[in-house]
Tab-separated table of C-alpha atoms in Angstrom:
chain	number	residue	atom	x	y	z
E	281	MET	CA	-25.829	105.987	138.478
E	282	ASN	CA	-28.798	104.557	141.058
E	283	LYS	CA	-32.190	106.057	141.528
E	284	LYS	CA	-31.110	108.052	144.752
E	285	GLU	CA	-27.835	109.545	143.421
E	286	LEU	CA	-30.025	110.590	140.408
E	287	ILE	CA	-32.515	112.432	142.693
E	288	TRP	CA	-29.656	113.859	144.485
E	289	GLY	CA	-28.085	114.968	141.480
E	290	LEU	CA	-31.223	116.802	140.404
E	291	VAL	CA	-31.724	118.618	143.845
E	292	LEU	CA	-28.017	119.568	143.454
E	293	THR	CA	-28.402	120.863	140.089
E	294	ALA	CA	-31.401	123.140	141.084
E	295	LEU	CA	-29.931	124.491	144.081
E	296	VAL	CA	-26.528	125.509	142.119
E	297	ALA	CA	-28.851	127.008	139.618
E	298	VAL	CA	-30.505	129.063	142.226
E	299	LEU	CA	-27.450	130.291	143.483
E	300	VAL	CA	-26.020	131.321	140.451
E	301	ILE	CA	-29.201	133.170	139.427
E	302	VAL	CA	-29.471	135.090	142.685
E	303	GLY	CA	-25.550	136.101	142.531
E	304	TRP	CA	-24.389	133.760	145.174
E	305	LEU	CA	-22.363	131.588	143.138
E	306	PRO	CA	-19.792	132.596	140.114
E	307	LEU	CA	-21.257	130.708	136.807
E	308	ALA	CA	-17.433	129.316	136.618
E	309	ASN	CA	-17.600	127.450	139.892
E	310	ALA	CA	-20.999	125.946	139.156
E	311	ILE	CA	-19.725	124.352	135.770
E	312	GLY	CA	-16.546	123.371	137.842
E	313	LEU	CA	-18.656	121.545	140.294
E	314	LEU	CA	-20.300	119.550	137.642
E	315	GLY	CA	-16.865	118.320	136.562
E	316	VAL	CA	-16.046	117.574	140.062
E	317	ALA	CA	-19.189	115.677	140.460
E	318	CYS	CA	-18.491	113.631	137.066
E	319	LEU	CA	-14.660	113.080	137.917
E	320	ALA	CA	-15.540	112.005	141.735
E	321	TRP	CA	-18.358	109.531	140.426
E	322	PHE	CA	-16.119	107.591	137.994
E	323	PHE	CA	-12.821	107.980	140.138
E	324	ARG	CA	-14.800	106.100	143.113
E	325	LYS	CA	-15.178	102.790	140.887
E	326	GLU	CA	-12.989	100.174	142.125
E	327	GLU	CA	-12.894	98.174	138.972
E	328	LEU	CA	-11.454	100.809	136.886
E	329	ASN	CA	-7.657	100.406	135.603
E	330	ARG	CA	-5.083	101.702	137.896
E	331	TRP	CA	-3.747	104.112	135.312
E	332	ILE	CA	-7.274	105.569	134.651
E	333	LYS	CA	-7.589	106.340	138.522
E	334	VAL	CA	-4.152	108.148	138.399
E	335	GLY	CA	-5.468	110.056	135.575
E	336	LEU	CA	-8.967	111.047	137.098
E	337	PHE	CA	-7.001	112.003	140.450
E	338	LEU	CA	-4.623	114.226	138.505
E	339	LEU	CA	-7.784	115.880	137.051
E	340	LEU	CA	-9.945	115.859	140.149
E	341	VAL	CA	-7.702	117.357	142.868
E	342	PRO	CA	-6.997	120.615	140.964
E	343	LEU	CA	-10.172	120.913	140.123
E	344	ALA	CA	-11.701	120.580	143.458
E	345	PHE	CA	-9.283	123.051	144.798
E	346	TRP	CA	-9.765	125.362	142.022
E	347	VAL	CA	-13.403	125.337	142.340
E	348	ALA	CA	-13.429	125.853	146.258
E	349	SER	CA	-10.851	128.762	146.193
E	350	TYR	CA	-11.520	130.519	143.014
E	351	GLU	CA	-13.515	133.991	143.090
E	352	PRO	CA	-13.721	136.065	139.793
E	353	GLU	CA	-12.784	139.652	140.024
E	354	GLY	CA	-15.730	141.758	141.230
E	355	PHE	CA	-17.424	138.662	142.820
E	356	ALA	CA	-17.952	138.360	146.824
E	357	TYR	CA	-19.544	135.479	148.448
E	358	PRO	CA	-22.416	136.766	151.027
E	359	LEU	CA	-20.770	138.050	153.844
E	360	LEU	CA	-22.243	137.649	157.563
E	361	PHE	CA	-19.873	139.847	159.543
E	362	SER	CA	-16.662	141.386	160.109
E	363	LEU	CA	-14.227	141.663	162.864
E	364	ALA	CA	-13.037	145.373	163.174
E	365	ASP	CA	-9.664	146.238	163.462
E	366	ASP	CA	-8.064	149.655	164.523
E	367	ALA	CA	-9.560	152.962	162.984
E	368	GLY	CA	-8.973	153.487	159.458
E	369	GLU	CA	-7.716	150.087	158.711
E	370	ALA	CA	-9.197	147.148	157.024
E	371	ALA	CA	-11.063	144.252	158.913
E	372	ARG	CA	-8.786	141.520	160.168
E	373	TYR	CA	-11.432	138.963	159.481
E	374	GLN	CA	-14.344	138.473	157.477
E	375	LEU	CA	-16.856	135.554	157.566
E	376	SER	CA	-18.539	134.978	154.176
E	377	VAL	CA	-20.612	132.048	152.970
E	378	ASP	CA	-18.235	130.008	150.257
E	379	PHE	CA	-21.077	128.226	148.694
E	380	ALA	CA	-18.564	126.771	145.995
E	381	LYS	CA	-16.508	125.178	148.717
E	382	GLY	CA	-19.128	124.039	150.924
E	383	ILE	CA	-20.984	122.229	147.995
E	384	ALA	CA	-17.841	120.494	146.590
E	385	GLY	CA	-17.061	119.385	149.990
E	386	PHE	CA	-20.449	117.609	150.270
E	387	LEU	CA	-20.130	116.346	146.902
E	388	LEU	CA	-16.927	114.408	147.698
E	389	LEU	CA	-18.263	113.356	151.176
E	390	TYR	CA	-21.011	111.487	149.566
E	391	LEU	CA	-19.252	110.200	146.209
E	392	LEU	CA	-15.897	109.197	147.841
E	393	TRP	CA	-16.598	107.920	151.211
E	394	PRO	CA	-14.561	104.667	151.272
E	395	ARG	CA	-15.475	101.301	152.471
E	396	LEU	CA	-13.138	99.772	155.437
E	397	ARG	CA	-11.095	97.420	153.651
E	398	ALA	CA	-10.589	93.794	155.858
E	399	ASN	CA	-6.719	94.637	156.266
E	400	GLU	CA	-6.997	98.222	157.539
E	401	PHE	CA	-5.879	99.157	160.902
E	402	VAL	CA	-8.598	100.679	163.309
E	403	VAL	CA	-8.605	101.362	166.833
E	404	SER	CA	-11.877	101.087	169.065
E	405	ALA	CA	-14.709	103.512	168.698
E	406	ARG	CA	-13.985	104.596	172.428
E	407	LEU	CA	-10.339	105.334	171.826
E	408	SER	CA	-11.463	107.660	168.858
E	409	LEU	CA	-13.833	109.387	171.043
E	410	VAL	CA	-11.318	110.267	173.555
E	411	PHE	CA	-8.704	111.086	171.304
E	412	MET	CA	-11.412	113.420	169.339
E	413	LEU	CA	-12.299	115.250	173.016
E	414	LEU	CA	-8.581	115.624	174.072
E	415	ALA	CA	-6.844	116.697	170.710
E	416	PRO	CA	-8.658	120.070	170.434
E	417	LEU	CA	-7.941	120.935	174.216
E	418	PHE	CA	-4.206	119.724	173.284
E	419	ILE	CA	-3.961	122.061	170.152
E	420	ILE	CA	-5.614	125.025	171.840
E	421	GLY	CA	-3.143	124.680	174.788
E	422	VAL	CA	-0.274	124.647	172.507
E	423	ALA	CA	-1.444	127.699	170.376
E	424	ILE	CA	-1.874	129.638	173.465
E	425	SER	CA	1.372	128.991	174.749
E	426	VAL	CA	3.190	129.279	171.455
E	427	LEU	CA	1.200	131.845	169.700
E	428	GLY	CA	0.513	134.172	172.630
E	429	LEU	CA	-3.242	134.006	171.715
E	430	GLN	CA	-5.337	136.470	174.067
E	431	TRP	CA	-8.724	136.302	175.849
E	432	GLN	CA	-11.025	137.857	173.171
E	433	PRO	CA	-14.723	136.567	173.570
E	434	LYS	CA	-17.084	137.359	170.654
E	435	PRO	CA	-20.650	138.073	170.706
E	436	VAL	CA	-22.912	135.010	170.576
E	437	GLU	CA	-24.724	136.148	167.361
E	438	GLN	CA	-21.321	135.929	165.556
E	439	ILE	CA	-20.235	132.717	167.582
E	440	LEU	CA	-23.303	130.721	166.127
E	441	GLN	CA	-22.492	132.065	162.839
E	442	PHE	CA	-19.125	130.975	162.892
E	443	ALA	CA	-20.129	127.562	163.843
E	444	VAL	CA	-22.708	126.912	160.927
E	445	VAL	CA	-20.150	128.257	158.617
E	446	SER	CA	-17.263	126.583	159.894
E	447	LEU	CA	-18.816	123.083	160.381
E	448	LEU	CA	-20.923	123.167	156.977
E	449	ILE	CA	-18.159	124.521	154.591
E	450	THR	CA	-14.980	124.886	156.278
E	451	CYS	CA	-14.185	121.828	158.360
E	452	ILE	CA	-16.252	119.213	156.208
E	453	ALA	CA	-14.961	120.742	152.742
E	454	GLU	CA	-10.922	120.853	154.103
E	455	GLU	CA	-11.174	117.268	155.884
E	456	VAL	CA	-13.022	115.642	152.852
E	457	PHE	CA	-10.337	116.917	150.817
E	458	MET	CA	-7.344	116.101	152.876
E	459	ARG	CA	-8.537	112.485	153.904
E	460	PHE	CA	-10.533	111.132	151.149
E	461	LEU	CA	-8.890	112.804	148.139
E	462	PHE	CA	-5.009	112.331	149.579
E	463	GLN	CA	-4.691	110.427	152.882
E	464	GLN	CA	-7.191	107.760	151.648
E	465	ASN	CA	-5.743	107.244	148.382
E	466	LEU	CA	-2.261	107.456	149.486
E	467	ARG	CA	-2.744	104.514	151.782
E	468	ASN	CA	-4.574	102.623	148.957
E	469	ALA	CA	-1.594	102.986	146.591
E	470	ILE	CA	1.022	102.125	149.322
E	471	ALA	CA	-1.341	99.198	150.291
E	472	SER	CA	-0.756	97.959	146.555
E	473	PHE	CA	2.895	97.731	146.915
E	474	THR	CA	3.364	96.541	150.478
E	475	ALA	CA	1.221	94.577	153.126
E	476	ASN	CA	3.108	96.381	156.207
E	477	ARG	CA	0.142	98.388	157.823
E	478	ALA	CA	2.486	100.587	159.516
E	479	LEU	CA	3.974	102.044	156.269
E	480	GLN	CA	0.334	101.759	154.496
E	481	ASP	CA	-0.732	104.636	157.388
E	482	ILE	CA	2.454	106.409	158.491
E	483	ILE	CA	3.633	107.530	155.113
E	484	PRO	CA	0.506	109.173	154.221
E	485	LEU	CA	0.051	110.709	157.360
E	486	LEU	CA	3.356	112.389	157.363
E	487	LEU	CA	2.922	113.244	153.582
E	488	VAL	CA	-0.577	114.663	154.026
E	489	THR	CA	0.584	116.728	157.154
E	490	GLY	CA	3.302	118.003	154.966
E	491	ILE	CA	0.542	119.317	152.661
E	492	PHE	CA	-1.573	120.816	154.946
E	493	VAL	CA	1.336	122.938	156.383
E	494	ALA	CA	2.035	123.794	152.617
E	495	ILE	CA	-1.314	125.078	151.668
E	496	HIS	CA	-1.442	127.471	154.565
E	497	ALA	CA	1.260	129.329	152.726
E	498	GLY	CA	0.697	132.642	154.636
E	499	ILE	CA	2.131	131.397	158.070
E	500	SER	CA	5.898	131.697	159.153
E	501	GLY	CA	7.795	131.129	162.381
E	502	ALA	CA	6.358	129.601	165.359
E	503	ALA	CA	2.933	128.937	163.590
E	504	ILE	CA	4.413	126.439	161.144
E	505	TRP	CA	5.221	124.273	163.883
E	506	VAL	CA	1.372	125.135	165.528
E	507	TYR	CA	0.120	124.023	161.979
E	508	ALA	CA	2.266	120.891	161.247
E	509	LEU	CA	0.754	119.743	164.937
E	510	VAL	CA	-2.506	120.472	163.815
E	511	GLY	CA	-2.204	118.915	160.716
E	512	PHE	CA	-0.811	115.984	162.103
E	513	LEU	CA	-3.510	115.353	164.781
E	514	TYR	CA	-6.287	115.641	162.251
E	515	GLY	CA	-4.717	113.247	160.237
E	516	LEU	CA	-3.914	110.825	163.075
E	517	SER	CA	-7.464	110.823	164.145
E	518	TYR	CA	-8.489	109.676	160.584
E	519	THR	CA	-5.410	106.896	160.879
E	520	LEU	CA	-6.940	105.569	164.035
E	521	SER	CA	-10.369	105.544	163.072
E	522	LYS	CA	-10.822	105.478	159.409
E	523	ASN	CA	-13.853	107.810	159.810
E	524	ILE	CA	-14.014	111.193	158.461
E	525	LEU	CA	-16.072	112.246	161.293
E	526	TYR	CA	-13.742	112.408	164.193
E	527	PRO	CA	-11.060	114.765	162.329
E	528	ILE	CA	-14.106	116.996	161.209
E	529	ALA	CA	-15.194	117.251	164.787
E	530	ILE	CA	-11.595	118.115	166.022
E	531	HIS	CA	-11.227	120.521	163.435
E	532	PHE	CA	-14.675	121.939	164.304
E	533	LEU	CA	-13.706	122.256	168.173
E	534	VAL	CA	-10.416	123.772	167.380
E	535	ASN	CA	-11.933	126.543	165.394
E	536	GLN	CA	-14.882	126.989	167.443
E	537	ILE	CA	-12.784	127.431	170.630
E	538	HIS	CA	-10.195	129.376	168.917
E	539	PHE	CA	-13.018	131.953	167.284
E	540	SER	CA	-15.162	132.286	170.334
E	541	PHE	CA	-12.665	133.030	173.121
E	542	LEU	CA	-9.430	133.642	171.752
E	543	THR	CA	-7.706	136.160	169.435
E	544	TYR	CA	-8.690	135.450	165.986
E	545	PRO	CA	-7.280	135.004	163.618
E	546	LEU	CA	-3.609	134.158	164.650
């Protein structure tokens, strides 16, 4: 561990301690974050034996998802706002600040950012940028057509609050989980068996699209196909660019346009 990592580690430890003390982060999740940091720090080492890396992967993935999703009984993250539903019914959507998910995302972003390998396929930055701008419009257009989303603009204050939480917690964490934990590692594993670059990129893309759909367990009907399209295009942006910033940006734009102007949630 170098000096820079040590400083960031101390800052993170202090932040987590403060969040636990003020009651905004469960102690169990704080301990889990320490485990995520340690596992990710070892996992990123290129010189590790293949089977040791497999073992670390099998520990890191469930722990990271547990930390990001677990809420002890009686605990609630700070609530920013609720979207009211019909009188007498529960709110249809609540925006809370899930600190565990956000911190886990930034931890993995910092520790697992991959170095581009010499044989990896990458398109030009201009093409990646065009894809980043067009993909959200295509996704929203399909969602409106297939799911019948209606015009439902939100107050500016809620739009701004949603933007901050969506970017810094939802989009970064979910894309880092999907791209760094799954897609990139699957690509590296397949590359160890074949030099065919098409197989190295297409197989992980399809598998991770399936995982993306599977983790959205509450969806059904036509929404499954919309989520499949969404997961595929998020993953394709990473396949083309090998840069996590592009799927994060697309994910953010889709979420933000959907929330700001249309029926939300689905």
